[in-house]
Coordinates of C-alpha atoms in Angstrom, one line a residue:
Chain I
M966 CA -33.4 50.0 89.1
A967 CA -30.2 48.7 90.7
D968 CA -28.0 46.3 88.9
I969 CA -25.4 43.8 90.0
I970 CA -22.4 44.3 87.7
W971 CA -19.8 42.0 89.1
G972 CA -19.0 39.6 92.0
L973 CA -15.6 39.3 93.6
A974 CA -14.6 36.4 95.8
T975 CA -11.4 37.0 97.7
S976 CA -9.5 36.0 100.8
H977 CA -9.3 38.5 103.7
V978 CA -6.1 37.5 105.5
P979 CA -4.9 40.4 107.7
S980 CA -1.3 40.1 106.5
I981 CA -2.5 40.8 102.9
G982 CA -3.6 44.2 104.2
A983 CA -0.4 44.6 106.1
A984 CA 1.7 43.8 103.1
M985 CA -0.1 46.7 101.2
D986 CA 0.1 49.1 104.2
N987 CA 3.8 48.4 104.7
H988 CA 4.7 48.6 101.0
K989 CA 5.8 44.9 100.8
T990 CA 3.8 43.9 97.7
E991 CA 7.0 43.6 95.7
D992 CA 8.8 41.4 98.2
P993 CA 9.5 37.9 97.0
Y994 CA 7.0 36.5 99.5
W995 CA 4.1 38.7 98.4
K996 CA 4.8 39.5 94.8
P997 CA 3.2 36.3 93.3
L998 CA 0.0 36.9 95.2
F999 CA -0.3 40.6 94.2
D1000 CA 0.7 39.8 90.6
G1001 CA -2.2 37.4 90.6
Y1002 CA -4.5 40.2 91.5
A1003 CA -3.4 42.5 88.7
P1004 CA -5.7 41.5 85.8
A1005 CA -8.8 41.6 88.1
R1006 CA -7.8 44.9 89.5
R1007 CA -7.5 46.4 86.0
W1008 CA -10.9 45.1 85.0
M1009 CA -12.6 46.3 88.2
A1010 CA -11.0 49.8 87.9
E1011 CA -12.8 50.0 84.5
H1012 CA -16.1 48.9 85.9
P1013 CA -16.5 50.8 89.2
P1014 CA -19.7 50.1 91.2
D1015 CA -21.6 52.8 93.1
V1016 CA -22.0 50.4 96.1
A1017 CA -20.2 47.3 97.2
V1018 CA -22.2 44.8 99.2
I1019 CA -19.5 43.0 101.2
V1020 CA -20.3 39.7 102.7
Y1021 CA -17.7 39.0 105.5
N1022 CA -17.2 38.0 109.1
D1023 CA -16.0 40.0 112.0
H1024 CA -13.1 38.5 113.9
A1025 CA -13.8 39.4 117.5
N1026 CA -13.5 43.1 116.9
S1027 CA -17.1 44.4 116.7
I1028 CA -19.0 41.2 117.4
D1029 CA -18.1 39.4 120.6
M1030 CA -19.5 36.4 122.3
D1031 CA -22.2 38.4 124.1
L1032 CA -24.3 38.4 120.9
V1033 CA -23.6 36.3 117.8
P1034 CA -25.9 37.1 114.9
T1035 CA -26.0 34.5 112.2
F1036 CA -26.7 37.0 109.5
A1037 CA -26.6 40.8 110.0
V1038 CA -26.7 43.9 107.8
G1039 CA -24.9 47.2 108.5
T1040 CA -27.4 50.1 108.4
A1041 CA -25.1 53.1 109.2
A1042 CA -24.1 56.1 107.2
A1043 CA -20.4 55.4 108.0
Y1044 CA -18.3 52.7 109.6
D1045 CA -15.0 53.3 111.4
V1046 CA -12.0 51.1 110.6
A1047 CA -11.5 48.8 113.6
D1048 CA -8.4 48.8 115.8
E1049 CA -7.9 45.0 116.0
G1050 CA -5.3 45.4 118.8
W1051 CA -2.4 46.5 116.7
G1052 CA -3.6 49.9 115.6
R1053 CA -6.1 50.9 112.8
R1054 CA -5.2 50.2 109.2
P1055 CA -4.2 53.4 107.5
V1056 CA -7.2 53.3 105.2
P1057 CA -10.1 55.7 104.8
P1058 CA -13.3 55.2 106.9
V1059 CA -16.0 53.3 105.1
I1060 CA -19.0 55.2 103.8
G1061 CA -22.3 53.4 104.1
A1062 CA -25.3 53.3 101.8
P1063 CA -28.1 53.5 104.3
E1064 CA -31.0 53.6 101.8
L1065 CA -29.8 50.4 100.2
S1066 CA -29.2 48.9 103.6
E1067 CA -32.8 49.7 104.7
H1068 CA -34.2 48.3 101.5
L1069 CA -32.1 45.1 101.9
V1070 CA -33.3 44.7 105.5
R1071 CA -36.9 45.0 104.6
E1072 CA -36.7 42.8 101.6
L1073 CA -34.7 40.1 103.4
L1074 CA -37.2 40.0 106.2
D1075 CA -39.9 39.6 103.7
S1076 CA -37.9 36.7 102.2
S1077 CA -37.9 35.0 105.7
F1078 CA -34.3 35.9 106.5
D1079 CA -34.5 37.2 110.1
I1080 CA -31.4 39.2 110.1
A1081 CA -29.9 41.4 112.8
T1082 CA -29.1 45.1 112.0
C1083 CA -25.9 47.0 113.0
N1084 CA -26.2 50.7 113.5
R1085 CA -22.6 50.9 114.8
L1086 CA -20.0 48.6 113.3
D1087 CA -16.2 49.0 113.3
V1088 CA -15.2 47.1 110.2
D1089 CA -12.2 44.9 110.6
H1090 CA -9.8 43.3 108.1
G1091 CA -12.6 40.9 106.9
L1092 CA -14.1 43.9 105.1
T1093 CA -11.2 46.3 104.6
V1094 CA -8.7 43.8 103.1
P1095 CA -11.2 42.9 100.3
L1096 CA -11.8 46.6 99.7
S1097 CA -8.0 47.0 99.3
V1098 CA -7.9 44.0 96.9
Y1099 CA -10.4 46.0 94.8
C1100 CA -8.8 49.4 95.3
P1101 CA -5.2 49.3 96.5
E1102 CA -4.7 53.0 96.6
P1103 CA -7.9 54.7 97.7
G1104 CA -6.3 58.0 98.7
D1105 CA -8.6 59.9 101.1
A1106 CA -11.8 58.0 100.3
W1107 CA -12.8 54.6 99.0
P1108 CA -14.3 54.8 95.5
C1109 CA -17.7 53.3 96.5
A1110 CA -20.1 53.2 99.3
V1111 CA -20.4 49.9 101.2
V1112 CA -23.2 47.8 102.7
P1113 CA -21.6 45.3 105.2
V1114 CA -23.3 41.9 105.4
L1115 CA -22.1 39.8 108.3
V1116 CA -22.2 36.0 108.5
N1117 CA -21.3 34.1 111.6
V1118 CA -18.6 31.6 110.5
I1119 CA -16.7 31.6 113.8
Q1120 CA -19.0 30.1 116.4
S1121 CA -20.4 26.7 115.6
P1122 CA -23.1 25.9 114.4
Q1123 CA -22.6 28.2 111.5
P1124 CA -25.3 28.6 108.9
T1125 CA -25.2 25.8 106.4
A1126 CA -23.6 26.3 103.0
A1127 CA -27.1 25.7 101.5
R1128 CA -28.6 28.5 103.6
C1129 CA -25.8 30.9 102.6
Y1130 CA -26.5 30.2 99.0
E1131 CA -30.2 30.9 99.5
F1132 CA -29.4 34.0 101.5
G1133 CA -27.4 35.2 98.5
K1134 CA -30.3 34.6 96.2
A1135 CA -32.5 36.7 98.5
I1136 CA -29.8 39.5 98.6
G1137 CA -29.6 39.4 94.8
Q1138 CA -33.4 39.8 94.4
A1139 CA -33.4 42.6 97.0
I1140 CA -30.7 44.5 95.3
R1141 CA -32.4 44.2 91.9
S1142 CA -35.6 45.5 93.3
F1143 CA -33.9 48.7 94.7
P1144 CA -35.6 51.5 92.9
Q1145 CA -32.6 53.7 92.4
D1146 CA -30.3 53.4 89.4
T1147 CA -27.3 52.0 91.3
K1148 CA -24.5 49.8 90.1
V1149 CA -23.7 47.2 92.7
A1150 CA -20.7 44.8 93.2
V1151 CA -21.1 41.9 95.6
F1152 CA -18.1 40.6 97.5
G1153 CA -17.8 37.2 99.0
T1154 CA -14.8 37.1 101.3
G1155 CA -12.7 34.6 103.3
G1156 CA -11.0 31.4 102.6
M1157 CA -9.5 29.3 101.2
S1158 CA -8.4 26.2 103.1
H1159 CA -6.8 27.1 106.4
Q1160 CA -6.7 26.2 110.1
L1161 CA -5.1 28.4 112.7
A1162 CA -5.2 26.3 115.9
G1163 CA -4.8 22.7 116.8
A1164 CA -2.6 19.9 115.6
R1165 CA -3.9 20.4 112.0
A1166 CA -2.8 24.1 112.0
G1167 CA -1.3 24.9 108.6
L1168 CA -3.6 22.5 106.8
I1169 CA -3.8 23.3 103.1
N1170 CA -6.0 21.2 100.8
E1171 CA -5.2 22.5 97.3
E1172 CA -7.3 19.8 95.6
F1173 CA -10.4 20.9 97.5
D1174 CA -9.7 24.6 97.0
R1175 CA -9.3 24.2 93.2
R1176 CA -12.5 22.2 92.9
F1177 CA -14.3 24.9 94.9
L1178 CA -12.8 27.7 92.8
Q1179 CA -14.0 26.0 89.6
A1180 CA -17.5 24.9 90.9
I1181 CA -18.4 28.3 92.3
E1182 CA -19.0 29.5 88.7
N1183 CA -21.3 26.9 87.2
D1184 CA -22.0 24.3 89.9
P1185 CA -22.6 26.2 93.2
E1186 CA -25.3 23.7 94.1
S1187 CA -22.6 21.0 94.6
L1188 CA -20.8 23.4 97.1
A1189 CA -24.1 24.3 98.8
A1190 CA -24.7 20.6 99.3
L1191 CA -21.6 20.1 101.5
S1192 CA -22.1 20.0 105.3
R1193 CA -20.3 22.1 107.9
E1194 CA -18.4 18.9 108.8
D1195 CA -17.3 18.5 105.2
Y1196 CA -15.9 22.1 105.1
V1197 CA -14.1 21.7 108.4
R1198 CA -12.7 18.3 107.5
E1199 CA -11.6 19.3 104.0
A1200 CA -10.7 23.0 104.3
G1201 CA -9.9 23.3 108.1
T1202 CA -11.7 24.9 111.0
E1203 CA -11.4 28.4 109.5
G1204 CA -11.8 27.2 105.9
I1205 CA -15.5 27.1 106.5
E1206 CA -15.4 30.8 105.7
M1207 CA -15.7 29.7 102.1
I1208 CA -19.4 29.4 102.6
M1209 CA -19.5 33.3 102.3
W1210 CA -18.5 32.9 98.6
L1211 CA -21.8 31.1 98.2
V1212 CA -23.7 34.2 99.4
M1213 CA -21.9 36.2 96.6
R1214 CA -22.6 33.5 94.0
G1215 CA -26.3 33.3 95.1
A1216 CA -26.7 37.0 94.7
M1217 CA -25.5 36.9 91.1
S1218 CA -27.4 35.8 88.1
E1219 CA -27.2 32.2 86.9
R1220 CA -25.3 33.5 83.8
I1221 CA -21.9 34.8 84.8
S1222 CA -18.5 34.8 83.2
R1223 CA -15.2 34.5 84.9
V1224 CA -13.0 37.5 84.3
H1225 CA -10.0 36.2 86.2
D1226 CA -8.9 34.0 89.1
T1227 CA -5.8 33.3 91.0
Y1228 CA -4.7 30.9 93.8
H1229 CA -1.6 31.2 96.0
V1230 CA -0.1 29.4 98.9
P1231 CA 0.8 30.7 101.5
A1232 CA -0.6 34.0 102.7
S1233 CA 0.4 33.8 106.3
N1234 CA -1.1 30.5 107.4
T1235 CA -3.7 30.2 104.6
A1236 CA -4.3 29.4 101.0
A1237 CA -5.4 32.6 99.3
A1238 CA -7.6 33.0 96.2
L1239 CA -9.4 35.6 94.2
A1240 CA -12.1 35.0 91.6
L1241 CA -13.8 37.8 89.7
F1242 CA -17.1 37.2 87.8
Q1243 CA -19.0 39.5 85.5
D1244 CA -22.8 39.3 85.8
L1245 CA -24.3 38.7 82.4
G1246 CA -27.7 39.1 83.8
D1247 CA -30.9 37.2 83.3
R1248 CA -32.4 40.4 81.8
E1249 CA -35.4 40.4 79.5
P1250 CA -34.8 41.8 76.1
A1251 CA -34.7 45.6 76.3
A1252 CA -38.1 47.1 76.8
V1253 CA -39.5 49.2 74.0
Chain M
M338 CA -0.3 6.1 127.0
V339 CA -0.3 7.7 123.5
D340 CA -3.6 8.7 122.1
A341 CA -4.6 8.7 118.5
N342 CA -4.0 12.4 118.0
E343 CA -0.5 12.2 119.3
R344 CA 0.3 9.2 117.1
R345 CA -1.0 11.1 114.1
T346 CA 1.1 14.1 114.9
E347 CA 4.2 12.1 115.8
S348 CA 3.8 13.0 119.5
R349 CA 5.1 16.5 118.8
T350 CA 2.1 18.3 120.3
K351 CA -0.6 18.0 122.9
A352 CA -3.0 19.9 120.7
R353 CA -6.1 18.2 119.5
D354 CA -6.6 18.0 115.7
D355 CA -9.4 20.6 115.7
Y356 CA -10.8 23.1 118.2
L357 CA -14.4 23.9 117.2
L358 CA -15.8 27.0 118.9
D359 CA -19.2 25.5 119.6
I360 CA -21.6 27.0 122.1
E361 CA -20.4 24.8 124.9
H362 CA -16.8 25.7 124.2
A363 CA -17.7 29.4 124.0
R364 CA -19.5 29.2 127.4
R365 CA -16.4 27.5 128.9
G366 CA -14.1 30.1 127.4
Y367 CA -16.2 33.2 127.9
A368 CA -14.1 34.9 130.6
L369 CA -10.9 34.0 128.9
N370 CA -12.0 35.2 125.5
R371 CA -13.6 38.3 126.9
M372 CA -10.3 39.1 128.7
C373 CA -8.2 38.5 125.5
G374 CA -10.7 40.5 123.4
S375 CA -10.4 43.5 125.7
L376 CA -6.7 43.8 124.7
M377 CA -7.8 45.4 121.5
H378 CA -7.8 48.7 123.5
A379 CA -4.4 50.2 124.2
E380 CA -5.4 51.3 127.8
N381 CA -6.3 47.7 128.6
R382 CA -3.0 46.4 127.2
S383 CA -1.2 48.8 129.6
R384 CA -3.3 47.6 132.5
F385 CA -2.8 44.0 131.6
S386 CA 1.0 44.4 131.3
A387 CA 1.2 46.2 134.6
D388 CA -0.4 43.3 136.6
E389 CA -1.4 40.3 134.5
A390 CA -2.8 38.2 137.3
A391 CA -5.0 41.0 138.7
Y392 CA -6.3 41.7 135.2
C393 CA -7.2 38.0 134.8
D394 CA -9.0 38.1 138.1
E395 CA -10.9 41.2 137.1
F396 CA -12.4 39.2 134.2
G397 CA -13.2 36.1 136.3
L398 CA -10.9 33.6 134.7
S399 CA -10.8 30.2 136.3
P400 CA -7.5 29.2 138.0
E401 CA -6.6 27.0 135.1
Q402 CA -7.3 29.7 132.5
K403 CA -5.3 32.2 134.5
H404 CA -2.4 29.8 134.8
A405 CA -2.5 29.1 131.0
V406 CA -2.5 32.9 130.3
L407 CA 0.3 33.7 132.7
E408 CA 2.4 30.8 131.3
R409 CA 1.4 31.5 127.7
D410 CA 0.3 27.9 127.4
W411 CA -1.5 28.4 124.1
T412 CA -2.7 24.8 123.8
A413 CA -4.1 24.8 127.3
M414 CA -5.9 28.1 126.5
M415 CA -7.6 26.3 123.5
D416 CA -8.5 23.3 125.7
L417 CA -10.1 25.7 128.2
G418 CA -12.5 27.3 125.7
G419 CA -10.2 29.8 124.0
S420 CA -10.9 31.0 120.5
I421 CA -7.9 31.6 118.3
F422 CA -9.4 35.0 117.2
Y423 CA -9.4 36.2 120.8
T424 CA -6.2 34.6 122.1
F425 CA -4.4 36.0 119.0
K426 CA -4.8 39.5 120.5
L427 CA -2.8 38.3 123.5
A428 CA -0.2 36.9 121.1
M429 CA 0.0 40.2 119.3
L430 CA 0.6 42.0 122.6
D431 CA 3.6 39.6 123.0
K432 CA 4.6 40.4 119.4
K433 CA 4.1 36.8 118.4
S434 CA 2.9 36.0 114.9
M435 CA 0.2 33.5 113.8
Q436 CA 3.1 31.5 112.4
Y437 CA 4.6 31.3 115.8
L438 CA 1.3 30.0 117.2
G439 CA 1.1 27.5 114.3
G440 CA 4.5 26.2 115.4
V441 CA 3.4 25.9 119.0
F442 CA 0.2 24.0 118.1
T443 CA 2.1 21.6 115.8
G444 CA 5.3 21.1 117.8
M445 CA 7.5 23.0 115.3
S446 CA 9.7 26.0 115.5
T447 CA 8.3 29.2 113.9
E448 CA 10.9 28.7 111.1
E449 CA 9.9 25.1 110.5
F450 CA 6.2 26.1 110.4
I451 CA 6.9 28.9 107.9
E452 CA 8.9 26.5 105.8
A453 CA 6.0 24.0 105.8
M454 CA 3.6 26.7 104.7
Q455 CA 5.9 27.9 101.9
S456 CA 6.3 24.4 100.7
G457 CA 2.5 24.3 100.0
G458 CA 1.2 23.9 103.6
R459 CA 0.6 20.8 105.7
K460 CA -1.2 17.9 104.2
F461 CA -3.6 15.5 105.9
G462 CA -5.3 12.3 104.8

């Protein structure tokens, strides 16, 4: 049976990827952010998953306004890296896990989550930057297969935080019922507080971010109880991306332990964070 | 006449506090966003640069949207249904950063905006 081994919450700011691609991680502007990643990266390198289920949002690169799915799952055998308008990131193509995708789709539908499926999906920085946070130097191939899970956080109304948390629980159950012996990591991406347009552009709410960063571990219900308006008011119009962390949290067991976290301002126009959790499992005593 | 938003932001910008891309806003901005989104492809960037006005017409932009694009009036684009994720592709074509846009929306220079971010970001409330 498949097993969720860890969950990673991380920002997916394009410039974090560009800093890695352009070898600027030691620059004074970027060094504090990447130094903050180091302990998590060491731990993850020692605990590689077979498949990463990456919960993210597309940014007008594969999903446009013709069709806006609230929740979608990639079902392809491979995903090209998107050209977002300034050339493709120099990272390997993403290899899918179509059997796990198919299982997730069926199980999620049985759990009353009526998701869309994507047979072709060019994955943008929302997915590739978190992969680079996990594995900064993949060489010719990423170290794990990927199932992309898309959440609409761009067009309002977005799914509620509570619905995202429930969606995560359904994903967790679905993963654990996958019959193959597969080690799975779940990524929740995006955030933290940021707003790109309007008079409040540049908004950072460190107090809210730090409260969220703490509560995601042991009190996710309090974060799931917040409304869309709460997220936009406190974290900015784009800070609502943080609801995708609740999908990751929902997929994990109730018993998790924090391996590492870090918080940094700014990464471009945003507050950036990383939090890594080991899944302790709600396993029964070993069968005899 | 100074409205509440302008008072709050010291009259430095005409931008509203927030631009929520709700369904009505998305409908209003559909042509504009579709045009900006098309700039992810290099051949479209070349065609746009060769004749910006004709390219806007091809996508059915309203006269106001077309004017905002040609004038690079980023706040007007947002008022006319633009989404930052689409209009940013036009900014990238102009080699303008998100910090530049942040400055435009808040009435600051790019340098001032970057300085505000490096000082912990802008605070509200």
